[in-house]
XYZ file of C-alpha atoms in Angstrom:
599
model
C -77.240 -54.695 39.759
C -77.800 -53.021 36.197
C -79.502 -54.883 33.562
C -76.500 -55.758 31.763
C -75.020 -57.048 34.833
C -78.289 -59.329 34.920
C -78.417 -60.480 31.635
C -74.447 -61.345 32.314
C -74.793 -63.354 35.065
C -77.928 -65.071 33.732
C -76.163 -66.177 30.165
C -73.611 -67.402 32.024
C -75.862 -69.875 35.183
C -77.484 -70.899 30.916
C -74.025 -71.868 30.077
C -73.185 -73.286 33.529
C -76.575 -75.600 33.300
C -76.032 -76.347 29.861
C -72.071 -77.267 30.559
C -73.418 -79.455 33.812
C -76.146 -81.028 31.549
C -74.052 -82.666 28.880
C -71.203 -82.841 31.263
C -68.094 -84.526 29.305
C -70.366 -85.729 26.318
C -70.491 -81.994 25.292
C -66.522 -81.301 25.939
C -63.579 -81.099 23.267
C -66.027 -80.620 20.290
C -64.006 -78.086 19.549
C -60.191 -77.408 19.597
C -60.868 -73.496 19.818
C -59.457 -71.904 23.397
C -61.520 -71.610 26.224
C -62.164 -67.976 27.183
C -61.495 -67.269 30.496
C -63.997 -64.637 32.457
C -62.006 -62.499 34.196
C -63.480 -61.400 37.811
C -65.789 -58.982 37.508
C -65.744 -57.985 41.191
C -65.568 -54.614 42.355
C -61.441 -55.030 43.174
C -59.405 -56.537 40.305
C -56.097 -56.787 40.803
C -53.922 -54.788 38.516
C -52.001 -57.068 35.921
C -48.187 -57.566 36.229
C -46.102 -57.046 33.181
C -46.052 -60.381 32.691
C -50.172 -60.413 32.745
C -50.172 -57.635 30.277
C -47.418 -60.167 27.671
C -50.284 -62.757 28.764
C -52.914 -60.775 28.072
C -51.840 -59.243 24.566
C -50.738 -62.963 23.570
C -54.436 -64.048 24.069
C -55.632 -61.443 22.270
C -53.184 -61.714 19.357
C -53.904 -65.015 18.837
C -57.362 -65.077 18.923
C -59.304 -65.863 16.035
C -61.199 -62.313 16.144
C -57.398 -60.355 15.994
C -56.636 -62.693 12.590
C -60.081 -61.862 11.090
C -59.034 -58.029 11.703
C -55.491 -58.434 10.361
C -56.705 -60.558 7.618
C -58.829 -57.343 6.559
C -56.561 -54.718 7.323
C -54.079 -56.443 4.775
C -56.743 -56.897 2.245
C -57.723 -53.054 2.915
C -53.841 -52.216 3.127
C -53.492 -53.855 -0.619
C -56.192 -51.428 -2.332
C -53.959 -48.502 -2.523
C -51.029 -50.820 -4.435
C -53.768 -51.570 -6.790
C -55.291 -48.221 -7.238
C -51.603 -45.982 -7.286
C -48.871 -46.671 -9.307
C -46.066 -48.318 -7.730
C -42.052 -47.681 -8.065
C -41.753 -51.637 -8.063
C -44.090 -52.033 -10.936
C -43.346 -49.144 -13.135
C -41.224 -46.168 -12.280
C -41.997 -44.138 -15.115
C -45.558 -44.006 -14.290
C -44.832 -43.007 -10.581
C -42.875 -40.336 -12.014
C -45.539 -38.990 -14.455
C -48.372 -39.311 -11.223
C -45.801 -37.169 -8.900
C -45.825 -34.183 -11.732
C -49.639 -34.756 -12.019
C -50.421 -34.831 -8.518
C -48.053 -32.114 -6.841
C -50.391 -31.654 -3.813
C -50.892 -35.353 -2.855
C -47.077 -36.644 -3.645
C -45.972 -35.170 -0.350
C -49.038 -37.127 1.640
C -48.223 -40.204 -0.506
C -44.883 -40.435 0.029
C -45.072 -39.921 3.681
C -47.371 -43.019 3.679
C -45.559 -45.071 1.181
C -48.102 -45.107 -0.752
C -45.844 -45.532 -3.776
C -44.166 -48.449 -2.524
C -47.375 -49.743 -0.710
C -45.876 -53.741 -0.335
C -42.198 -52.953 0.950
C -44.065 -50.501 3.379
C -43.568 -50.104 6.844
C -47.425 -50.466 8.053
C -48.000 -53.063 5.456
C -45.180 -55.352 6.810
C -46.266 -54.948 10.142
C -49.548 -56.544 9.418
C -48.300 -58.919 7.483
C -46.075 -60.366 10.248
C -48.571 -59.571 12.684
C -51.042 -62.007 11.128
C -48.208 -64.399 10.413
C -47.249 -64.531 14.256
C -50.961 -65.267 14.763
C -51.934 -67.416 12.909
C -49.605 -69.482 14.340
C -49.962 -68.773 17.521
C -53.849 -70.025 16.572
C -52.176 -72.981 15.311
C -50.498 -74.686 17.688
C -52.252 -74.743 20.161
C -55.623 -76.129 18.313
C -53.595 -78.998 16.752
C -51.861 -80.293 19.722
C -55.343 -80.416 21.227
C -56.678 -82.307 17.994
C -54.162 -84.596 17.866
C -54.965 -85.242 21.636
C -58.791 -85.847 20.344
C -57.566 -88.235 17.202
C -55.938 -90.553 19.726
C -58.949 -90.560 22.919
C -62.237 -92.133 22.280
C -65.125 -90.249 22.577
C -66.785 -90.195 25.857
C -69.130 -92.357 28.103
C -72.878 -91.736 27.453
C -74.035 -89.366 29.787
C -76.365 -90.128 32.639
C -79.639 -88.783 31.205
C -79.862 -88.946 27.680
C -83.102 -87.389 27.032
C -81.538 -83.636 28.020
C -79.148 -83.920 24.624
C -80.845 -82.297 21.720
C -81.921 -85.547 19.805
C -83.546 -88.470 21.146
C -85.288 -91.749 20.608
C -86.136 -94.664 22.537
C -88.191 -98.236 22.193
C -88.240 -101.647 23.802
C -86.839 -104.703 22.447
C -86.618 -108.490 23.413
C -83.256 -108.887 22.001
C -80.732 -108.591 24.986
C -78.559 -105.771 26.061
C -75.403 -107.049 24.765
C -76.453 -108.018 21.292
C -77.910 -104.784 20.970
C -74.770 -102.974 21.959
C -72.718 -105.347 19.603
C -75.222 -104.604 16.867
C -74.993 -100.829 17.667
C -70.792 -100.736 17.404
C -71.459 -102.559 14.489
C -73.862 -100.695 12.735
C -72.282 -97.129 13.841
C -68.709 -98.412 12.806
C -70.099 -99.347 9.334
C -71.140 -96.101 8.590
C -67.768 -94.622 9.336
C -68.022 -93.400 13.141
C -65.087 -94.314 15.963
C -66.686 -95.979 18.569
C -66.199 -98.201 21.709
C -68.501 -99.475 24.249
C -68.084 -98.123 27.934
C -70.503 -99.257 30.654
C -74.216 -100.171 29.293
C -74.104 -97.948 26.411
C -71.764 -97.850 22.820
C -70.244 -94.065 22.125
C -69.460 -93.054 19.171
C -68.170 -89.966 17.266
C -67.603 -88.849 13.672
C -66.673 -85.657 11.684
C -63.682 -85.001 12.517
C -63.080 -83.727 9.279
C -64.345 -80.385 9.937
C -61.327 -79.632 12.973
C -58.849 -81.365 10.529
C -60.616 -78.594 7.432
C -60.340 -75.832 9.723
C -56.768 -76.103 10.772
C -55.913 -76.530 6.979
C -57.597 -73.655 6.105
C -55.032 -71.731 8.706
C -52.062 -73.953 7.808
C -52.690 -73.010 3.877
C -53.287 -69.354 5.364
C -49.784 -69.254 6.440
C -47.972 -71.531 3.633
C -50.012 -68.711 1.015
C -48.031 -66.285 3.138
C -44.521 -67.239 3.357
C -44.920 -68.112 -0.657
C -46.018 -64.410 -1.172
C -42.663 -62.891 0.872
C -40.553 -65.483 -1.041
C -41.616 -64.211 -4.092
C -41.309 -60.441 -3.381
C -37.170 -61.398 -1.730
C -36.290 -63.750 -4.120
C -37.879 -62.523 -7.602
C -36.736 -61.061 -10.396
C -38.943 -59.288 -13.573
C -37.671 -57.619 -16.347
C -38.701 -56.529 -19.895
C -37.238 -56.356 -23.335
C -38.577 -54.851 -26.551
C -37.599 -57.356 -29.267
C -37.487 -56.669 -33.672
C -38.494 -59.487 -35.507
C -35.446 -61.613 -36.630
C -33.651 -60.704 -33.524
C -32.828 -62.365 -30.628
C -32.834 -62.073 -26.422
C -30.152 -63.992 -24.766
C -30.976 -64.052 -20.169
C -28.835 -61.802 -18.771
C -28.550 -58.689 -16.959
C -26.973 -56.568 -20.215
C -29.812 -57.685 -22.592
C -32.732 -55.934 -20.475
C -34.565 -52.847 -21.348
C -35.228 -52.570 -17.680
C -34.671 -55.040 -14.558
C -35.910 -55.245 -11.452
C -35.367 -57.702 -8.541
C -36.341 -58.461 -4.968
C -33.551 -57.626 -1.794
C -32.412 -60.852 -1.713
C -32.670 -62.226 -5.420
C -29.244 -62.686 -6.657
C -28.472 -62.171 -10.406
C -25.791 -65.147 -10.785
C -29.706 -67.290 -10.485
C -30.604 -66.453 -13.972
C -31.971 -69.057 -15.721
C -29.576 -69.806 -18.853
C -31.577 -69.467 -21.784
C -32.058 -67.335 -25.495
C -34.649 -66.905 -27.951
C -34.987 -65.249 -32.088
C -38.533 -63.763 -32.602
C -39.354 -65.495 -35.694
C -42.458 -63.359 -36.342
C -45.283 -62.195 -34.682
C -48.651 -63.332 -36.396
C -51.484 -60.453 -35.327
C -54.970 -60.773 -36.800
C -58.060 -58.230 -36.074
C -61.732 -58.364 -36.879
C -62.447 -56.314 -39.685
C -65.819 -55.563 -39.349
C -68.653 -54.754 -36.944
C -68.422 -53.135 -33.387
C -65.515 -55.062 -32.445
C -63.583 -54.295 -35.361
C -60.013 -53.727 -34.928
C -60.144 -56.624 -32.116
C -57.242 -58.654 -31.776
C -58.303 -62.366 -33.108
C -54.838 -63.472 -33.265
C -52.046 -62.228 -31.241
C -48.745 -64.395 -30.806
C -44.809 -64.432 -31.303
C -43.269 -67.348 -32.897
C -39.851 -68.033 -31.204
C -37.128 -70.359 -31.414
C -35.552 -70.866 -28.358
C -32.891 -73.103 -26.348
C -32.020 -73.576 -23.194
C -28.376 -74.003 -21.653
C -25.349 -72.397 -23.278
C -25.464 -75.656 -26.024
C -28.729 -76.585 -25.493
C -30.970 -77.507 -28.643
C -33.032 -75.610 -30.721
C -36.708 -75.537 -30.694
C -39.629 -73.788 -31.631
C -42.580 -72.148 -29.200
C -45.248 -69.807 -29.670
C -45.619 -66.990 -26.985
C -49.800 -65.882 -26.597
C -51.052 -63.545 -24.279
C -51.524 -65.543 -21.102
C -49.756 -68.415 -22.261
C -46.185 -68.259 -21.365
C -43.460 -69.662 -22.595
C -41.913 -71.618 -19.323
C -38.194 -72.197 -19.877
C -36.232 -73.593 -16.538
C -38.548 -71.823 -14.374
C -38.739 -68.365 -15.744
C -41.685 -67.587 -17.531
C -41.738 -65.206 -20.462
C -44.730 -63.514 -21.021
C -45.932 -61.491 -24.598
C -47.271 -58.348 -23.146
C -47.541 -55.383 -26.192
C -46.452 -55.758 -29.543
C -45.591 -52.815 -32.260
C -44.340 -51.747 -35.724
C -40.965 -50.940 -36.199
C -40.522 -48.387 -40.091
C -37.146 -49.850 -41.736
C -35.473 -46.415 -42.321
C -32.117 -45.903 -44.658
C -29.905 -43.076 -44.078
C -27.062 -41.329 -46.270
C -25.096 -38.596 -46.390
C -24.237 -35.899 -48.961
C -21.836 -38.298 -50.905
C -24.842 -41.265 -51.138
C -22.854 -43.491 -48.290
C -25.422 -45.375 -45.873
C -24.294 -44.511 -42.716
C -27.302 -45.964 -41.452
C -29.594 -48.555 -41.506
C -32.609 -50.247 -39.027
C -36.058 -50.922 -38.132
C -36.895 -48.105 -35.757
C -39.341 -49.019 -32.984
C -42.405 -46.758 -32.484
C -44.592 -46.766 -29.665
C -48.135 -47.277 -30.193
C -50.450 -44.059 -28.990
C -54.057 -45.913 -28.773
C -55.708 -49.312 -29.946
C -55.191 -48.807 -33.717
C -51.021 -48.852 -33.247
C -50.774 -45.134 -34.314
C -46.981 -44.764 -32.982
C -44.507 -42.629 -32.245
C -40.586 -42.082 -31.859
C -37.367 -40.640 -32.870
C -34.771 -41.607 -35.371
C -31.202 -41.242 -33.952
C -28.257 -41.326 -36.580
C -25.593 -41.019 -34.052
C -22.237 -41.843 -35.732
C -20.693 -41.920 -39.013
C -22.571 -38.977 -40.678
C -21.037 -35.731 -42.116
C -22.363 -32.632 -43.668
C -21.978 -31.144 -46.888
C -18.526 -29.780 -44.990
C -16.982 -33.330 -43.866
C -17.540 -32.094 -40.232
C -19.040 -34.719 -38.249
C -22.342 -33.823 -36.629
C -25.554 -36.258 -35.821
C -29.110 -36.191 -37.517
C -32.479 -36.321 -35.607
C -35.627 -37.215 -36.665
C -39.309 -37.218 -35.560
C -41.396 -39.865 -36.675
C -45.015 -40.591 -36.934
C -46.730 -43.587 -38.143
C -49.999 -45.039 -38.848
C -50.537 -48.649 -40.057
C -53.668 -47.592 -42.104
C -54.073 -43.908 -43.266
C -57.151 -42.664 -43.789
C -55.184 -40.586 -47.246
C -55.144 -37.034 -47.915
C -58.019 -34.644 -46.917
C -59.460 -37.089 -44.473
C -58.557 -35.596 -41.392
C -55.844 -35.527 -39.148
C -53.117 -38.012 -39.626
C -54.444 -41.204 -37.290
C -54.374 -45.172 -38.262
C -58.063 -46.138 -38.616
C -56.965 -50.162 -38.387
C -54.485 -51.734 -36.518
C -52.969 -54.045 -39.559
C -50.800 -53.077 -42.409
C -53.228 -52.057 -44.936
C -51.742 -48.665 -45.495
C -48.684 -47.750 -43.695
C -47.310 -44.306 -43.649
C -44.401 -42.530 -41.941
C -44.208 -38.929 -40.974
C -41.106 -37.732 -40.501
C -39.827 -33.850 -39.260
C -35.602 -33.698 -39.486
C -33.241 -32.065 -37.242
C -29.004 -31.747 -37.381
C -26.433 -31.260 -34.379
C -26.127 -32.590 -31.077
C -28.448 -35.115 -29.991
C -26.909 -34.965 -26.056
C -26.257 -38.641 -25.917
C -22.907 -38.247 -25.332
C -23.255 -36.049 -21.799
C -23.621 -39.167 -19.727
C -27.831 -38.631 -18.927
C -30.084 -41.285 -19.372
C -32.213 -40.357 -21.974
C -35.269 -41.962 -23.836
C -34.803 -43.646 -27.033
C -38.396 -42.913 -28.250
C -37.951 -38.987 -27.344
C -36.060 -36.399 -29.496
C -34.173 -33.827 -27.678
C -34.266 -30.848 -30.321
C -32.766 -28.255 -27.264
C -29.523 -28.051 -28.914
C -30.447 -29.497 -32.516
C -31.406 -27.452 -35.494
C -33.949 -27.807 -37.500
C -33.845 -28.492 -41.378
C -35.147 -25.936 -43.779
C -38.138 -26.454 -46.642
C -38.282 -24.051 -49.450
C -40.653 -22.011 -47.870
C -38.155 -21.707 -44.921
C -40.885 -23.920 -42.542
C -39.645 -26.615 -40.860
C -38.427 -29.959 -43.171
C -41.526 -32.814 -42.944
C -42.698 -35.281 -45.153
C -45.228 -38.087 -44.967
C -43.567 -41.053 -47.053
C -45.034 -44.572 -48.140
C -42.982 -47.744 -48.517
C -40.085 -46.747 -51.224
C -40.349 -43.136 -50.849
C -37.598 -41.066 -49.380
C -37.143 -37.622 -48.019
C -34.250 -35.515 -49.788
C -32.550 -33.584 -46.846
C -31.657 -29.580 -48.075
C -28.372 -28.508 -49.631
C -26.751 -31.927 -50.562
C -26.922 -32.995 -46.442
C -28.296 -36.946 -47.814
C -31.300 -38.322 -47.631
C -33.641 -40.827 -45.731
C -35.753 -43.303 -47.269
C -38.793 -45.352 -46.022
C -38.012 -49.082 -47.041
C -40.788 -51.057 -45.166
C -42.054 -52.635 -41.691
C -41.310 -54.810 -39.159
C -43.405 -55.409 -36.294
C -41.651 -56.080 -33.101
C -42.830 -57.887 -29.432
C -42.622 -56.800 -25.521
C -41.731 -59.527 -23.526
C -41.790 -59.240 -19.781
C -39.561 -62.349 -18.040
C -39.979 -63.188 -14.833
C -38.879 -65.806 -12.405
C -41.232 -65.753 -8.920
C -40.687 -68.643 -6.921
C -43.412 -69.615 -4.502
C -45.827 -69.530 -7.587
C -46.825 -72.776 -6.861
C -47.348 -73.290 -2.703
C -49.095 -70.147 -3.531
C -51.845 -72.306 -5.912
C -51.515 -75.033 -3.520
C -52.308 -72.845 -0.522
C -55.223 -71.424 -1.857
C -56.807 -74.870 -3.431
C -56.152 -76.222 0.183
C -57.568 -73.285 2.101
C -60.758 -73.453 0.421
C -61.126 -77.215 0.617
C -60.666 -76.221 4.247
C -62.854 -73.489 4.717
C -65.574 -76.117 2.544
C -64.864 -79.061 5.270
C -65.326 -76.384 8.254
C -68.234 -75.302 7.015
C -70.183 -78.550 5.942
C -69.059 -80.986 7.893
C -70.022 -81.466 11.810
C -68.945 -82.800 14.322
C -70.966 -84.961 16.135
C -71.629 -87.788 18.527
C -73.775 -90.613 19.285
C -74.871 -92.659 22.020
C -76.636 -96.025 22.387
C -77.757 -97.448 25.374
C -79.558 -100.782 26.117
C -80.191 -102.109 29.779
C -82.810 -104.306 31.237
C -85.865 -103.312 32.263
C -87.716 -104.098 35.398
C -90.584 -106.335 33.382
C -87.127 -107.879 32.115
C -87.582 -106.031 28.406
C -84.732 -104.621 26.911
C -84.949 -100.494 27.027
C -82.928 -98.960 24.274
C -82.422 -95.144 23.968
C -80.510 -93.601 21.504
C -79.077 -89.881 21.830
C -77.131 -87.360 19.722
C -74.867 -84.279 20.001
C -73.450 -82.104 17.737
C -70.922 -78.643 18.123
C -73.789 -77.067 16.520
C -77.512 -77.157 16.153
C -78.544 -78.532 13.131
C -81.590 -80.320 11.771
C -79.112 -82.846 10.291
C -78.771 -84.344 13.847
C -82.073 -85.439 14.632
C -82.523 -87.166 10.781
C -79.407 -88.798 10.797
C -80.185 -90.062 14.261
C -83.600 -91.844 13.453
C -82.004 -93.055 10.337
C -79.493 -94.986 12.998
C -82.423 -95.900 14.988
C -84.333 -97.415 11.762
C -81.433 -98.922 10.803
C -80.541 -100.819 14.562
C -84.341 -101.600 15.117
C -83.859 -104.487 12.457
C -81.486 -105.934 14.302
C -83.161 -105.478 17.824
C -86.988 -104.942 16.413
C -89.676 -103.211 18.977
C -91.146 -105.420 21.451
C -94.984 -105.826 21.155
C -96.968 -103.648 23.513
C -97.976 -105.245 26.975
C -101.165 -106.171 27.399
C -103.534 -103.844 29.339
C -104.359 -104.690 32.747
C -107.445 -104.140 35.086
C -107.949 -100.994 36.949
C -106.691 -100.873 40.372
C -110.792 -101.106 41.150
C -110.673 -104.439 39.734
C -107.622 -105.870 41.470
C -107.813 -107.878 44.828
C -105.943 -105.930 46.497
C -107.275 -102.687 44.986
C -103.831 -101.207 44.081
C -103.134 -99.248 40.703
C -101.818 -101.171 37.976
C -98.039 -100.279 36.807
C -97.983 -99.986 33.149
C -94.836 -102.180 31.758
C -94.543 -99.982 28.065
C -91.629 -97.442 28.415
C -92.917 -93.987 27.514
C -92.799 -94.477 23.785
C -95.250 -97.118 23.701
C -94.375 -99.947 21.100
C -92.470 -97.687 18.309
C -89.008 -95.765 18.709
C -89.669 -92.262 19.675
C -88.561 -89.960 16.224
C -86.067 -86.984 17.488
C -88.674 -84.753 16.527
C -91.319 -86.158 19.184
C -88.220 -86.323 21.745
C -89.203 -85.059 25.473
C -88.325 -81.323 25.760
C -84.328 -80.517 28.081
C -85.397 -81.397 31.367
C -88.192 -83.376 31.156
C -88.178 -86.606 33.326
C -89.325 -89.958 32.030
């Protein structure tokens, strides 16, 4: 036989002894599965196909398989944090994919782009579902079964359980087992007696934690897939003074999960009010946002009332279950366009996008209808715009904001006639000037027509084709709105799985034996024993504080006196000594006999 062989066999005649030694004091401490050996002769059988179901089953449900799955899926979750994903934000998939030409291919053929909708990523995710449960059930039918049986007769010789104690009393045998229920039941054990001892058990808590920590497992779960099917997330770019009313038309962009369906929109509209944005002007953390918030007034229903709400980052505002979030904010140049003949023909606040942390922006200005040239013929004018909240001023270099607040706001603008190709039926981006089939107005020096302009300024477009003037700034507000159900099993789950996993953990199970029969000298022997799923030094303190505790009630006899050497007796025969091994003091746990030994 090869060593491992050996050291098989000889674990398993440890666990045999052990099993036989505690007998059924040591059984259903646990509700985890037994795990059955399978023969390790030299002919095993080979498995039908319903063996090999069997056999997967086991394994699927095991506790080991739901560790694995449990870190596959965290693993499987690191590539949706680290690449963009089509779900999340389209545009920045689309920008990675003309980045990246050489790993699009390999990421798309592994989803990588759509990482939580995947294929492999589902897989696992109902794989650990299906066992989980299969964990489950099993383990609380069995602890139910445990909740309703009392713990088990003392076994036969106490001193092989881990912790042990023993002294002699007068009191009698029953009013020290009536003391012991007693005193064991006060401090929160289940007991009953059976025979000449009292059994008890307690910690049950840590079976009940670690089935809640699974339960909250799976409830965490299902409130995650609920909220992928059934959400829906959208954002919208809002001006100050105007408004966002929840529905479909209204978003910049929507998106939903496969079984969301739009007719659940939450009825509700809101008016930006103004958006109050504050910034540390001094020291390395100037330009810091110190106050960042849109001031709304809002009302739910078609007819429902009026109120006002203030919209921070982080702190939503919660209207019928949808939750609208401030995510960016921005400045928006109020422009004025005419034509040739002085008519407006235009007139807005223009949003810019910011390019870095001091809201430099950029955009385009899109006159679209209602302007003519110095001919009457209807064409459309372009422009592309620039804009820094603080400018440095002339000769200080190039033309970026050095603070993010209005201190000295300046538009750049470059201007551009003809067709601006909105009417071909593309999508195209409203921040983005398609020049392709626009031309470009003319300085006197025959460069291209630019101007930087302050508040009040305007730029005179060539040959009597209008103007455009710079009248001031508004700022506007992102808002992203989203309605997730599950949110909140989610929190639950996870509060209740680590209460769990804390009870599983800290708590043990345990139990506790007390027996009390009659001596032969006609003393009371008491012996007091303890077993718990695990070692711990817990066990043998908590048992001498029980035994401190019960020796007021039955205290330890005096010590016998001694008697004469079997010399000194008539009929010469040895003396029997009448103390119990302990002498005339209960034995601590600590000073216990060793497994095995006899008394």
């Amino acid at each position: 036989m090869s060593k491992a062989n050996s050291t098989s066999t000889r674990q398993r005649e440890e666990e045999d002894e052990h099993g036989s030694a505690h007998g059924e004091a040591g059984e259903q401490l646990s509700t985890a599965p037994r795990e059955e050996r399978p023969d390790t002769g030299a002919g095993v059988p080979a498995m039908s196909v319903i063996g090999w179901v069997r056999w997967f089953w086991r394994q699927l449900t095991s506790m080991r398989v739901a560790l694995i799955l449990l870190f596959l899926l965290s693993l499987g979750a690191i590539p949706g944090s680290l690449i963009p994903q089509t779900s999340v934000d389209d545009m920045k998939v689309q920008a990675f994919k003309e980045q990246h030409t050489t790993l699009t291919p390999v990421y798309e053929a592994l989803q990588l782009f759509d990482v939580y909708s995947s294929v492999w990523f589902s897989a696992i995710y109902i794989l650990l579902f299906v066992s989980l449960i299969g964990c489950i059930v099993p383990r609380t039918g069995q602890f139910v079964g445990q909740l309703r049986s009392r713990p088990p007769g003392a076994p036969k010789r106490l001193t092989r359980l881990p912790a042990y104690t023993t002294w002699r009393t007068e009191a009698e045998p029953e009013e020290v087992r009536a003391a012991a229920l007693a005193m064991l039941r006060g401090r929160r054990f289940r007991g009953h007696e059976v025979g000449d001892a009292v059994a008890a058990e307690k910690g049950y808590l840590r079976e009940a934690g670690n089935l809640v920590f699974h339960i909250a497992l799976i409830v965490m779960l299902i409130a995650f897939a609920s909220g992928q099917l059934f959400k829906s997330e959208g954002g919208k770019l809002v001006v100050e003074g105007d408004g966002f009313s929840n529905t479909l038309t209204q978003y910049d962009d929507f998106k939903s999960g496969s079984l969301y369906d739009a007719d659940s929109l939450a009825p509700f509209s809101f008016v930006l009010d103004d958006f109050v944005g504050t910034y540390e002007k001094s020291g390395p953390q100037r330009g810091t946002p110190r106050t960042f918030e849109a001031r709304v007034t809002y009302a739910e229903g078609a007819d429902g009332a009026e109120r006002k709400g203030v919209i921070k980052v982080n702190e939503p505002l919660v209207v019928d279950g949808t939750k609208v979030y401030l995510i960016a904010h921005g400045y928006a140049p109020v422009v004025t366009v005419r034509d040739g003949t002085g008519k407006v023909v235009s007139k807005s606040a223009v949003p810019l996008l910011p390019i870095d942390n001091n809201i430099t922006s950029s955009g385009a200005i899109k006159v679209m209808d209602g302007y003519k040239d110095k001919n009457g013929k209807k064409t459309q004018l372009g422009f592309k715009a620039f804009f820094v909240p603080t400018f440095a001023g002339h000769g200080k270099g190039q033309m970026f904001s050095q603070f993010p607040a209005l201190d000295f706001p300046v538009l750049a603008l470059s201007a551009y006639q003809g067709s601006l190709g909105v009417d071909s039926g593309l999508a195209q981006n409203v921040y983005q000037l398609d020049t392709s089939k626009m031309k470009e107005f003319k300085d006197k020096d025959g460069e291209l027509l630019k101007k930087m302009l302050m508040p009040g300024e305007k730029l005179d477009l060539p040959d009597g084709a209008g103007s455009i003037t710079f009248d001031g700034v508004e700022e506007w507000a992102s808002f992203q709105i989203s309605q997730q159900p599950g949110n909140g099993w989610a929190l639950g789950g996870a509060i209740a799985a680590i209460a769990g996993l804390a009870a599983s953990l800290f708590i043990q199970r345990r139990r506790v034996w007390v027996r009390a029969v009659r001596g032969a000298d006609g003393v009371t022997v008491v012996e007091m024993a303890g077993l718990g799923r695990s070692e711990s030094a817990k066990l043998p303190e908590e048992l001498g504080d029980l035994s401190a505790a019960l020796v007021t009630t039955a205290p330890v006899a005096p010590a016998a006196p001694e008697k004469p050497d079997a010399a000194d007796t008539p009929d010469g025969s040895a003396a029997t000594d009448a103390t119990n091994e302990a002498g005339s003091r209960p034995v601590h746990p600590a000073e216990a006999p060793a497994e095995g030994a006899e008394k």
